[in-house]
GROMACS .gro file of C-alpha atoms in nm:
model
  448
    1MET     CA    1   5.065 -12.973  -6.037
    2LYS     CA    2   5.037 -12.658  -5.850
    3ARG     CA    3   4.719 -12.509  -5.909
    4THR     CA    4   4.640 -12.136  -5.833
    5ILE     CA    5   4.369 -11.927  -5.681
    6LEU     CA    6   4.299 -11.594  -5.646
    7LEU     CA    7   4.075 -11.466  -5.372
    8ALA     CA    8   3.925 -11.127  -5.381
    9ASP     CA    9   3.730 -10.956  -5.112
   10ASP     CA   10   3.839 -10.639  -4.930
   11GLU     CA   11   3.782 -10.753  -4.587
   12LYS     CA   12   4.159 -10.814  -4.516
   13ASN     CA   13   4.162 -11.078  -4.204
   14THR     CA   14   3.854 -11.269  -4.476
   15ARG     CA   15   4.161 -11.339  -4.728
   16GLU     CA   16   4.396 -11.412  -4.501
   17GLY     CA   17   4.207 -11.636  -4.358
   18LEU     CA   18   4.063 -11.828  -4.658
   19ARG     CA   19   4.472 -11.831  -4.800
   20TRP     CA   20   4.601 -12.061  -4.428
   21ALA     CA   21   4.252 -12.263  -4.471
   22LEU     CA   22   4.345 -12.353  -4.823
   23GLU     CA   23   4.751 -12.265  -4.899
   24SER     CA   24   4.938 -12.625  -4.988
   25LYS     CA   25   5.210 -12.839  -5.188
   26ASP     CA   26   4.966 -12.784  -5.408
   27ARG     CA   27   4.772 -12.445  -5.421
   28ASN     CA   28   4.938 -12.135  -5.510
   29VAL     CA   29   4.693 -11.863  -5.312
   30LEU     CA   30   4.720 -11.558  -5.473
   31LEU     CA   31   4.504 -11.236  -5.294
   32ALA     CA   32   4.339 -10.900  -5.396
   33GLU     CA   33   4.179 -10.644  -5.219
   34ASP     CA   34   3.951 -10.587  -5.471
   35GLY     CA   35   3.737 -10.613  -5.830
   36GLU     CA   36   4.039 -10.419  -6.025
   37GLU     CA   37   4.267 -10.606  -5.884
   38ALA     CA   38   4.100 -10.901  -5.932
   39ILE     CA   39   4.179 -10.870  -6.300
   40ARG     CA   40   4.505 -10.724  -6.336
   41GLN     CA   41   4.615 -11.084  -6.184
   42ILE     CA   42   4.398 -11.261  -6.435
   43SER     CA   43   4.474 -11.066  -6.700
   44ALA     CA   44   4.868 -11.132  -6.618
   45ASN     CA   45   4.799 -11.457  -6.524
   46PRO     CA   46   4.676 -11.858  -6.554
   47VAL     CA   47   4.412 -11.867  -6.224
   48ASP     CA   48   4.230 -12.196  -6.216
   49LEU     CA   49   4.009 -12.065  -5.956
   50LEU     CA   50   3.809 -11.750  -5.860
   51ILE     CA   51   3.689 -11.671  -5.538
   52THR     CA   52   3.527 -11.339  -5.508
   53ASP     CA   53   3.289 -11.170  -5.258
   54LEU     CA   54   3.035 -11.023  -5.475
   55ARG     CA   55   3.025 -10.688  -5.249
   56MET     CA   56   3.355 -10.526  -5.265
   57PRO     CA   57   3.437 -10.126  -5.390
   58LYS     CA   58   3.560 -10.026  -5.691
   59LEU     CA   59   3.387 -10.320  -5.869
   60ASP     CA   60   3.170 -10.577  -5.744
   61GLY     CA   61   3.161 -10.934  -5.774
   62MET     CA   62   2.926 -10.932  -6.117
   63LYS     CA   63   3.102 -10.737  -6.237
   64VAL     CA   64   3.459 -10.879  -6.229
   65LEU     CA   65   3.282 -11.248  -6.293
   66ASN     CA   66   3.101 -11.116  -6.603
   67ARG     CA   67   3.470 -10.957  -6.695
   68VAL     CA   68   3.677 -11.277  -6.616
   69ARG     CA   69   3.379 -11.492  -6.880
   70GLU     CA   70   3.597 -11.273  -7.095
   71ILE     CA   71   3.899 -11.260  -7.074
   72SER     CA   72   3.994 -11.584  -6.901
   73PRO     CA   73   3.683 -11.816  -6.970
   74GLU     CA   74   3.926 -12.090  -6.839
   75THR     CA   75   3.864 -12.001  -6.464
   76THR     CA   76   3.642 -12.080  -6.243
   77VAL     CA   77   3.458 -11.888  -6.009
   78VAL     CA   78   3.328 -11.868  -5.698
   79VAL     CA   79   3.118 -11.641  -5.521
   80LEU     CA   80   3.158 -11.516  -5.141
   81THR     CA   81   2.792 -11.406  -5.028
   82GLY     CA   82   2.619 -11.310  -4.636
   83HIS     CA   83   2.316 -11.429  -4.580
   84GLY     CA   84   2.095 -11.078  -4.701
   85THR     CA   85   2.235 -11.117  -5.025
   86VAL     CA   86   2.183 -11.534  -5.159
   87GLU     CA   87   1.933 -11.385  -5.468
   88SER     CA   88   2.251 -11.224  -5.646
   89ALA     CA   89   2.444 -11.545  -5.584
   90VAL     CA   90   2.191 -11.761  -5.760
   91ASP     CA   91   2.149 -11.473  -6.043
   92ALA     CA   92   2.596 -11.476  -6.011
   93MET     CA   93   2.591 -11.886  -6.116
   94LYS     CA   94   2.312 -11.834  -6.369
   95HIS     CA   95   2.667 -11.589  -6.539
   96GLY     CA   96   2.862 -11.844  -6.526
   97ALA     CA   97   2.886 -11.884  -6.186
   98TYR     CA   98   3.021 -12.269  -6.064
   99ASP     CA   99   2.885 -12.226  -5.755
  100TYR     CA  100   2.818 -11.961  -5.382
  101LEU     CA  101   2.917 -12.019  -5.009
  102ILE     CA  102   2.813 -11.825  -4.727
  103LYS     CA  103   2.927 -11.571  -4.519
  104PRO     CA  104   3.073 -11.709  -4.255
  105ILE     CA  105   3.164 -11.973  -4.499
  106ASN     CA  106   3.238 -12.350  -4.313
  107ILE     CA  107   3.621 -12.393  -4.382
  108ASP     CA  108   3.569 -12.788  -4.458
  109GLU     CA  109   3.294 -12.704  -4.717
  110LEU     CA  110   3.535 -12.517  -4.853
  111ASN     CA  111   3.738 -12.731  -4.890
  112LEU     CA  112   3.550 -12.958  -5.030
  113LEU     CA  113   3.420 -12.734  -5.273
  114VAL     CA  114   3.791 -12.651  -5.367
  115ASP     CA  115   3.902 -13.024  -5.385
  116ARG     CA  116   3.614 -13.094  -5.627
  117ILE     CA  117   3.668 -12.784  -5.912
  118LEU     CA  118   4.045 -12.902  -5.951
  119SER     CA  119   3.966 -13.261  -5.896
  120ASN     CA  120   3.713 -13.169  -6.237
  121ARG     CA  121   3.970 -12.943  -6.403
  122ALA     CA  122   4.277 -13.200  -6.337
  123MET     CA  123   4.049 -13.435  -6.526
  124ALA     CA  124   3.925 -13.210  -6.785
  125GLU     CA  125   4.275 -13.111  -6.874
  126GLU     CA  126   4.401 -13.498  -6.862
  127ASN     CA  127   4.120 -13.574  -7.059
  128VAL     CA  128   4.221 -13.281  -7.304
  129GLU     CA  129   4.609 -13.366  -7.359
  130LEU     CA  130   4.459 -13.774  -7.388
  131LYS     CA  131   4.286 -13.608  -7.710
  132LYS     CA  132   4.617 -13.476  -7.895
  133LYS     CA  133   4.807 -13.825  -7.782
  134LEU     CA  134   4.541 -13.989  -7.984
  135ASP     CA  135   4.588 -14.079  -8.368
  136SER     CA  136   4.333 -13.940  -8.553
  137ARG     CA  137   4.258 -14.264  -8.776
  138PHE     CA  138   4.311 -14.498  -8.498
  139GLY     CA  139   4.390 -14.279  -8.231
  140PHE     CA  140   4.718 -14.586  -8.149
  141GLU     CA  141   4.958 -14.291  -8.170
  142SER     CA  142   5.051 -14.360  -7.827
  143ILE     CA  143   4.969 -14.708  -7.872
  144ILE     CA  144   5.348 -14.875  -8.033
  145GLY     CA  145   5.326 -15.147  -8.189
  146ARG     CA  146   5.362 -15.385  -8.501
  147SER     CA  147   5.395 -15.706  -8.363
  148ASP     CA  148   5.185 -15.939  -8.457
  149ALA     CA  149   5.021 -15.999  -8.121
  150MET     CA  150   4.904 -15.603  -8.134
  151ASN     CA  151   4.829 -15.654  -8.494
  152VAL     CA  152   4.498 -15.883  -8.359
  153VAL     CA  153   4.385 -15.581  -8.155
  154PHE     CA  154   4.394 -15.252  -8.332
  155SER     CA  155   4.211 -15.536  -8.587
  156ARG     CA  156   3.939 -15.502  -8.291
  157VAL     CA  157   3.973 -15.173  -8.150
  158ARG     CA  158   3.879 -15.076  -8.512
  159THR     CA  159   3.544 -15.289  -8.524
  160VAL     CA  160   3.488 -15.242  -8.206
  161ALA     CA  161   3.481 -14.866  -8.122
  162PRO     CA  162   3.206 -14.757  -8.329
  163THR     CA  163   2.947 -14.945  -8.171
  164ARG     CA  164   2.813 -14.899  -7.823
  165ALA     CA  165   2.902 -15.286  -7.733
  166ASN     CA  166   3.028 -15.242  -7.391
  167VAL     CA  167   3.405 -15.395  -7.361
  168LEU     CA  168   3.649 -15.619  -7.155
  169LEU     CA  169   3.957 -15.592  -7.144
  170TYR     CA  170   4.176 -15.818  -6.991
  171GLY     CA  171   4.578 -15.708  -6.938
  172GLU     CA  172   4.861 -15.769  -6.748
  173SER     CA  173   4.937 -15.454  -6.477
  174GLY     CA  174   5.145 -15.212  -6.714
  175THR     CA  175   5.043 -15.359  -7.078
  176GLY     CA  176   4.838 -15.044  -7.165
  177LYS     CA  177   4.453 -15.141  -7.103
  178GLU     CA  178   4.398 -14.754  -6.972
  179LEU     CA  179   4.556 -14.630  -7.335
  180ILE     CA  180   4.349 -14.896  -7.522
  181ALA     CA  181   4.017 -14.763  -7.325
  182ALA     CA  182   4.052 -14.475  -7.446
  183ALA     CA  183   4.123 -14.557  -7.781
  184ILE     CA  184   3.791 -14.675  -7.786
  185HIS     CA  185   3.642 -14.414  -7.743
  186GLN     CA  186   3.797 -14.159  -7.966
  187ASN     CA  187   3.713 -14.342  -8.266
  188SER     CA  188   3.390 -14.435  -8.110
  189PRO     CA  189   3.024 -14.177  -8.203
  190ARG     CA  190   3.038 -14.004  -7.874
  191ARG     CA  191   3.412 -13.912  -7.891
  192SER     CA  192   3.284 -13.532  -7.764
  193ARG     CA  193   3.164 -13.652  -7.451
  194PRO     CA  194   3.342 -13.724  -7.135
  195PHE     CA  195   3.628 -13.983  -7.079
  196VAL     CA  196   3.635 -14.098  -6.720
  197LYS     CA  197   3.840 -14.331  -6.500
  198ILE     CA  198   3.775 -14.516  -6.205
  199ASN     CA  199   4.029 -14.796  -6.031
  200CYS     CA  200   3.769 -15.054  -5.803
  201GLY     CA  201   4.073 -15.186  -5.652
  202ALA     CA  202   4.149 -14.891  -5.527
  203LEU     CA  203   3.866 -14.766  -5.304
  204PRO     CA  204   3.623 -14.962  -5.078
  205LEU     CA  205   3.357 -15.018  -5.127
  206SER     CA  206   3.161 -14.664  -4.980
  207LEU     CA  207   3.420 -14.491  -5.131
  208LEU     CA  208   3.377 -14.675  -5.435
  209GLU     CA  209   2.928 -14.642  -5.441
  210SER     CA  210   3.019 -14.262  -5.381
  211GLU     CA  211   3.258 -14.222  -5.624
  212LEU     CA  212   3.081 -14.412  -5.903
  213PHE     CA  213   2.676 -14.256  -5.825
  214GLY     CA  214   2.784 -13.913  -5.600
  215HIS     CA  215   2.615 -13.864  -5.282
  216GLU     CA  216   2.364 -13.656  -5.130
  217LYS     CA  217   2.406 -13.435  -4.844
  218GLY     CA  218   2.471 -13.563  -4.535
  219ALA     CA  219   2.467 -13.872  -4.637
  220PHE     CA  220   2.742 -13.999  -4.442
  221THR     CA  221   2.987 -13.810  -4.223
  222ASN     CA  222   3.137 -13.471  -4.387
  223ALA     CA  223   2.901 -13.505  -4.696
  224VAL     CA  224   2.819 -13.161  -4.571
  225ARG     CA  225   2.708 -13.082  -4.948
  226MET     CA  226   2.578 -13.271  -5.258
  227ARG     CA  227   2.785 -13.406  -5.491
  228PRO     CA  228   2.751 -13.559  -5.836
  229GLY     CA  229   2.940 -13.929  -5.919
  230ARG     CA  230   3.137 -14.084  -6.251
  231PHE     CA  231   2.849 -14.211  -6.398
  232GLU     CA  232   2.689 -13.878  -6.443
  233MET     CA  233   2.969 -13.630  -6.528
  234ALA     CA  234   2.979 -13.971  -6.786
  235ASP     CA  235   2.636 -13.895  -6.898
  236GLY     CA  236   2.656 -13.921  -7.300
  237GLY     CA  237   3.090 -14.097  -7.342
  238THR     CA  238   3.236 -14.362  -7.176
  239ILE     CA  239   3.382 -14.504  -6.840
  240LEU     CA  240   3.661 -14.679  -6.758
  241LEU     CA  241   3.554 -14.962  -6.531
  242ASP     CA  242   3.941 -15.116  -6.432
  243GLU     CA  243   4.036 -15.370  -6.169
  244ILE     CA  244   3.666 -15.450  -6.225
  245SER     CA  245   3.740 -15.830  -6.011
  246GLU     CA  246   3.810 -15.644  -5.685
  247THR     CA  247   3.470 -15.498  -5.677
  248ALA     CA  248   3.245 -15.659  -5.365
  249PRO     CA  249   2.888 -15.830  -5.438
  250GLU     CA  250   2.682 -15.555  -5.305
  251PHE     CA  251   2.853 -15.307  -5.584
  252GLN     CA  252   2.811 -15.545  -5.884
  253ILE     CA  253   2.433 -15.553  -5.797
  254LYS     CA  254   2.399 -15.164  -5.807
  255LEU     CA  255   2.634 -15.243  -6.180
  256LEU     CA  256   2.375 -15.403  -6.323
  257ARG     CA  257   2.109 -15.221  -6.251
  258VAL     CA  258   2.317 -14.972  -6.457
  259LEU     CA  259   2.465 -15.174  -6.701
  260GLN     CA  260   2.053 -15.322  -6.770
  261GLU     CA  261   1.838 -14.989  -6.681
  262GLY     CA  262   2.033 -14.703  -6.697
  263GLU     CA  263   1.901 -14.599  -6.372
  264PHE     CA  264   2.083 -14.559  -6.035
  265GLU     CA  265   2.000 -14.322  -5.689
  266ARG     CA  266   2.315 -14.103  -5.482
  267VAL     CA  267   2.441 -14.240  -5.164
  268GLY     CA  268   2.160 -14.139  -4.952
  269GLY     CA  269   1.940 -14.014  -5.248
  270THR     CA  270   1.573 -14.160  -5.301
  271GLN     CA  271   1.543 -13.977  -5.652
  272THR     CA  272   1.639 -14.213  -5.926
  273LEU     CA  273   1.856 -14.065  -6.215
  274ARG     CA  274   1.940 -14.210  -6.581
  275THR     CA  275   2.255 -14.231  -6.734
  276ASP     CA  276   2.346 -14.284  -7.068
  277VAL     CA  277   2.760 -14.425  -7.139
  278ARG     CA  278   2.915 -14.662  -7.235
  279VAL     CA  279   3.076 -14.939  -7.031
  280ILE     CA  280   3.455 -15.043  -7.037
  281ALA     CA  281   3.578 -15.306  -6.753
  282ALA     CA  282   3.967 -15.365  -6.756
  283SER     CA  283   4.164 -15.674  -6.543
  284ASN     CA  284   4.453 -15.900  -6.542
  285ARG     CA  285   4.223 -16.159  -6.353
  286ARG     CA  286   3.982 -16.384  -6.575
  287LEU     CA  287   3.619 -16.292  -6.479
  288GLY     CA  288   3.471 -16.633  -6.592
  289ASP     CA  289   3.729 -16.819  -6.378
  290LEU     CA  290   3.598 -16.589  -6.076
  291VAL     CA  291   3.225 -16.667  -6.178
  292ASP     CA  292   3.384 -17.041  -6.171
  293ARG     CA  293   3.479 -17.005  -5.778
  294GLY     CA  294   3.116 -16.771  -5.727
  295GLU     CA  295   3.298 -16.470  -5.640
  296PHE     CA  296   3.210 -16.252  -5.957
  297ARG     CA  297   2.788 -16.254  -6.045
  298GLU     CA  298   2.732 -16.377  -6.400
  299ASP     CA  299   2.487 -16.198  -6.489
  300LEU     CA  300   2.713 -15.882  -6.481
  301TYR     CA  301   2.973 -16.106  -6.656
  302TYR     CA  302   2.825 -16.174  -6.906
  303ARG     CA  303   2.661 -15.787  -6.980
  304LEU     CA  304   3.065 -15.630  -6.980
  305LYS     CA  305   3.148 -15.924  -7.134
  306VAL     CA  306   2.955 -15.802  -7.500
  307VAL     CA  307   3.351 -15.775  -7.744
  308GLU     CA  308   3.659 -15.917  -7.534
  309ILE     CA  309   4.006 -15.766  -7.565
  310ASP     CA  310   4.334 -15.998  -7.479
  311LEU     CA  311   4.598 -15.740  -7.443
  312PRO     CA  312   4.965 -15.875  -7.505
  313PRO     CA  313   5.237 -15.850  -7.230
  314LEU     CA  314   5.536 -15.683  -7.298
  315ARG     CA  315   5.715 -16.079  -7.269
  316ASP     CA  316   5.508 -16.153  -7.638
  317ARG     CA  317   5.595 -15.906  -7.816
  318GLN     CA  318   6.004 -15.919  -7.816
  319GLY     CA  319   5.984 -15.661  -8.119
  320ASP     CA  320   5.731 -15.420  -8.009
  321ILE     CA  321   6.064 -15.342  -7.808
  322PRO     CA  322   6.310 -15.135  -7.996
  323LEU     CA  323   6.005 -14.945  -8.121
  324LEU     CA  324   5.908 -14.846  -7.766
  325VAL     CA  325   6.190 -14.757  -7.686
  326ASP     CA  326   6.289 -14.519  -7.939
  327PHE     CA  327   5.880 -14.398  -7.850
  328PHE     CA  328   5.999 -14.344  -7.483
  329LEU     CA  329   6.344 -14.202  -7.570
  330GLU     CA  330   6.198 -13.917  -7.787
  331GLU     CA  331   5.922 -13.777  -7.566
  332LEU     CA  332   6.124 -13.867  -7.263
  333SER     CA  333   6.449 -13.670  -7.374
  334ARG     CA  334   6.231 -13.338  -7.463
  335PHE     CA  335   6.108 -13.344  -7.112
  336HIS     CA  336   6.398 -13.367  -6.960
  337GLY     CA  337   6.559 -13.141  -7.181
  338LYS     CA  338   6.849 -13.343  -7.267
  339PRO     CA  339   6.971 -13.450  -7.641
  340LYS     CA  340   6.781 -13.788  -7.775
  341PRO     CA  341   7.100 -14.133  -7.695
  342ARG     CA  342   7.114 -14.400  -7.880
  343VAL     CA  343   7.114 -14.743  -7.749
  344ALA     CA  344   7.423 -15.003  -7.799
  345PRO     CA  345   7.322 -15.322  -7.924
  346ARG     CA  346   7.405 -15.447  -7.613
  347ALA     CA  347   7.158 -15.267  -7.404
  348MET     CA  348   6.913 -15.282  -7.699
  349ALA     CA  349   6.940 -15.731  -7.635
  350ALA     CA  350   6.968 -15.721  -7.243
  351LEU     CA  351   6.660 -15.517  -7.343
  352GLN     CA  352   6.418 -15.747  -7.550
  353ASN     CA  353   6.545 -16.047  -7.418
  354PHE     CA  354   6.445 -15.932  -6.999
  355HIS     CA  355   6.115 -16.061  -6.907
  356TRP     CA  356   5.913 -15.763  -6.808
  357PRO     CA  357   5.670 -15.805  -6.543
  358GLY     CA  358   5.533 -15.444  -6.545
  359ASN     CA  359   5.526 -15.490  -6.899
  360VAL     CA  360   5.550 -15.186  -7.078
  361ARG     CA  361   5.480 -14.927  -6.751
  362GLN     CA  362   5.874 -15.089  -6.629
  363LEU     CA  363   6.005 -15.046  -6.938
  364ARG     CA  364   5.943 -14.633  -6.938
  365ASN     CA  365   6.092 -14.601  -6.606
  366ALA     CA  366   6.373 -14.783  -6.669
  367ILE     CA  367   6.439 -14.609  -6.970
  368GLU     CA  368   6.405 -14.253  -6.820
  369GLY     CA  369   6.626 -14.392  -6.581
  370ALA     CA  370   6.878 -14.536  -6.716
  371LEU     CA  371   6.839 -14.127  -6.970
  372VAL     CA  372   6.911 -13.911  -6.683
  373MET     CA  373   7.149 -14.090  -6.472
  374THR     CA  374   7.383 -14.122  -6.886
  375GLU     CA  375   7.560 -13.886  -7.034
  376GLY     CA  376   7.597 -13.966  -7.383
  377ASP     CA  377   7.471 -14.266  -7.542
  378ILE     CA  378   7.310 -14.549  -7.344
  379THR     CA  379   7.488 -14.882  -7.256
  380LEU     CA  380   7.383 -15.199  -7.016
  381ARG     CA  381   7.629 -15.037  -6.748
  382SER     CA  382   7.307 -14.780  -6.815
  383LEU     CA  383   7.056 -15.020  -6.770
  384PRO     CA  384   6.897 -15.135  -6.356
  385ALA     CA  385   7.068 -15.447  -6.253
  386GLU     CA  386   6.804 -15.632  -6.258
  387LEU     CA  387   6.842 -15.603  -6.668
  388ARG     CA  388   7.217 -15.687  -6.656
  389SER     CA  389   7.174 -16.010  -6.421
  390GLU     CA  390   6.933 -16.163  -6.689
  391LYS     CA  391   7.191 -16.265  -6.923
  392GLY     CA  392   7.043 -15.971  -7.100
  393SER     CA  393   7.449 -15.952  -7.188
  394ASP     CA  394   7.497 -16.243  -7.391
  395LEU     CA  395   7.317 -16.390  -7.577
  396TYR     CA  396   7.018 -16.555  -7.456
  397LEU     CA  397   6.692 -16.587  -7.572
  398LYS     CA  398   6.344 -16.746  -7.425
  399ILE     CA  399   6.161 -16.934  -7.714
  400PRO     CA  400   5.780 -16.994  -7.610
  401ILE     CA  401   5.651 -17.326  -7.648
  402GLY     CA  402   5.449 -17.323  -7.990
  403THR     CA  403   5.683 -17.139  -8.177
  404THR     CA  404   5.801 -17.276  -8.511
  405LEU     CA  405   6.157 -17.388  -8.599
  406ARG     CA  406   6.181 -17.070  -8.841
  407GLU     CA  407   6.006 -16.812  -8.616
  408ALA     CA  408   6.281 -16.937  -8.346
  409GLU     CA  409   6.625 -16.976  -8.618
  410LYS     CA  410   6.517 -16.597  -8.734
  411GLU     CA  411   6.497 -16.438  -8.356
  412LEU     CA  412   6.802 -16.605  -8.236
  413ILE     CA  413   6.954 -16.496  -8.594
  414GLN     CA  414   6.811 -16.115  -8.491
  415ALA     CA  415   6.989 -16.125  -8.197
  416ALA     CA  416   7.318 -16.236  -8.242
  417LEU     CA  417   7.373 -15.976  -8.502
  418ILE     CA  418   7.193 -15.659  -8.230
  419GLN     CA  419   7.465 -15.886  -7.998
  420ASN     CA  420   7.773 -15.814  -8.239
  421SER     CA  421   7.685 -15.489  -8.387
  422GLY     CA  422   7.574 -15.591  -8.723
  423ASN     CA  423   7.895 -15.782  -8.823
  424ARG     CA  424   7.821 -16.104  -9.016
  425ALA     CA  425   8.133 -16.260  -9.000
  426LYS     CA  426   8.117 -16.266  -8.575
  427THR     CA  427   7.804 -16.317  -8.562
  428ALA     CA  428   7.849 -16.630  -8.840
  429ARG     CA  429   8.171 -16.691  -8.557
  430VAL     CA  430   7.915 -16.691  -8.265
  431LEU     CA  431   7.619 -16.958  -8.427
  432GLY     CA  432   7.879 -17.169  -8.568
  433VAL     CA  433   7.758 -17.102  -8.943
  434GLY     CA  434   7.913 -17.032  -9.267
  435ARG     CA  435   7.920 -16.687  -9.373
  436LYS     CA  436   7.748 -16.831  -9.668
  437THR     CA  437   7.506 -16.993  -9.515
  438LEU     CA  438   7.427 -16.658  -9.224
  439TYR     CA  439   7.420 -16.439  -9.550
  440ARG     CA  440   7.155 -16.688  -9.700
  441LYS     CA  441   6.966 -16.708  -9.363
  442ILE     CA  442   6.979 -16.287  -9.378
  443GLU     CA  443   6.813 -16.253  -9.748
  444GLU     CA  444   6.596 -16.529  -9.630
  445PHE     CA  445   6.409 -16.384  -9.306
  446GLU     CA  446   6.457 -15.989  -9.516
  447LEU     CA  447   6.625 -15.903  -9.185
  448ASP     CA  448   6.882 -15.623  -9.347
   0.00000   0.00000   0.00000
């Protein structure tokens, strides 16, 4: 999403220089030569960040700040000041400015500040979007499923959400661990506080520690100012530590201290900070197995696994696939401005019979691709080649060992009916049974 930054300064060289430093494919930079022009632009169009000089003709920076607080309270304001007017900048922060910079502007410092502001803004907006998606009762509006496996998940979430217990989520990539974590947060007493997430496996150790614990000015190269970490941002709320299994032993020791004592220091700092955070950890590998191999701290494991919830892979909840397909088509049709198509029976059979190594995320991508590239109904030909090669167009089922004969019979009849567009006579011929036998089985299994 492209962000809009407005620079207000009566010095043309300053305006043009800062625009050159800040403009990028993700940032649209607007200019105002005085305070009145800045107010006109903010009144006309949404602005994510206003960077304004304190001393300007017509309307100075303090008056601009106060006016922006009235007409666009969601706009973040940073003030620019000379060495002799730092007290005015501090006063501006008391009146709602996010931060200040001293002229001449250090471009690296400016970019770090802007990156942090826009990153925090994106996180806040993401929280708002997550809350919109969460059902008022249980937070499951965007977690689709009626299968027995998902009902077990929902039951455990309803039970654990109102408590303070840490939760350990297990599931393959794409099974919806983040949505489940958000549902737990939304239905907890912490729902009004931040829900913060971080992928521990995507960051090297030094950067992971800085992101989670924050850092002090001068802690390392380019640390030109203090930066709070995710644990500070999540104070009073919930933090999701995804891919916790990929963390290094040195990090695990520090995380254990936070869980045990609620204390930590920023990188490069000596002041002990306290935080009250509920931790939800997620992994696609069993931490108990890693403990047995000496790859994960046992004491940390037991701190994290107060409650464990296993998210089933999509291949184990094939009955949910038609529900998910309908949900994604509804959502994606609106997004792409296309009419919602129907899914041909052979295409639905292929979707239900595929093994989905990427789980729900892969299913969504397949549906989006089919929707975008197809005019009219989605047919077998609309689907990715790997789905068609999985015998999705044939009568083919993966029935796991342990399935009862009755359950297997029901799944086979249901798949055959889908394959034959509900034509019972044809289905009976394919299955090699009489029509009366098929009708009796349909009634017995409530497949009407």
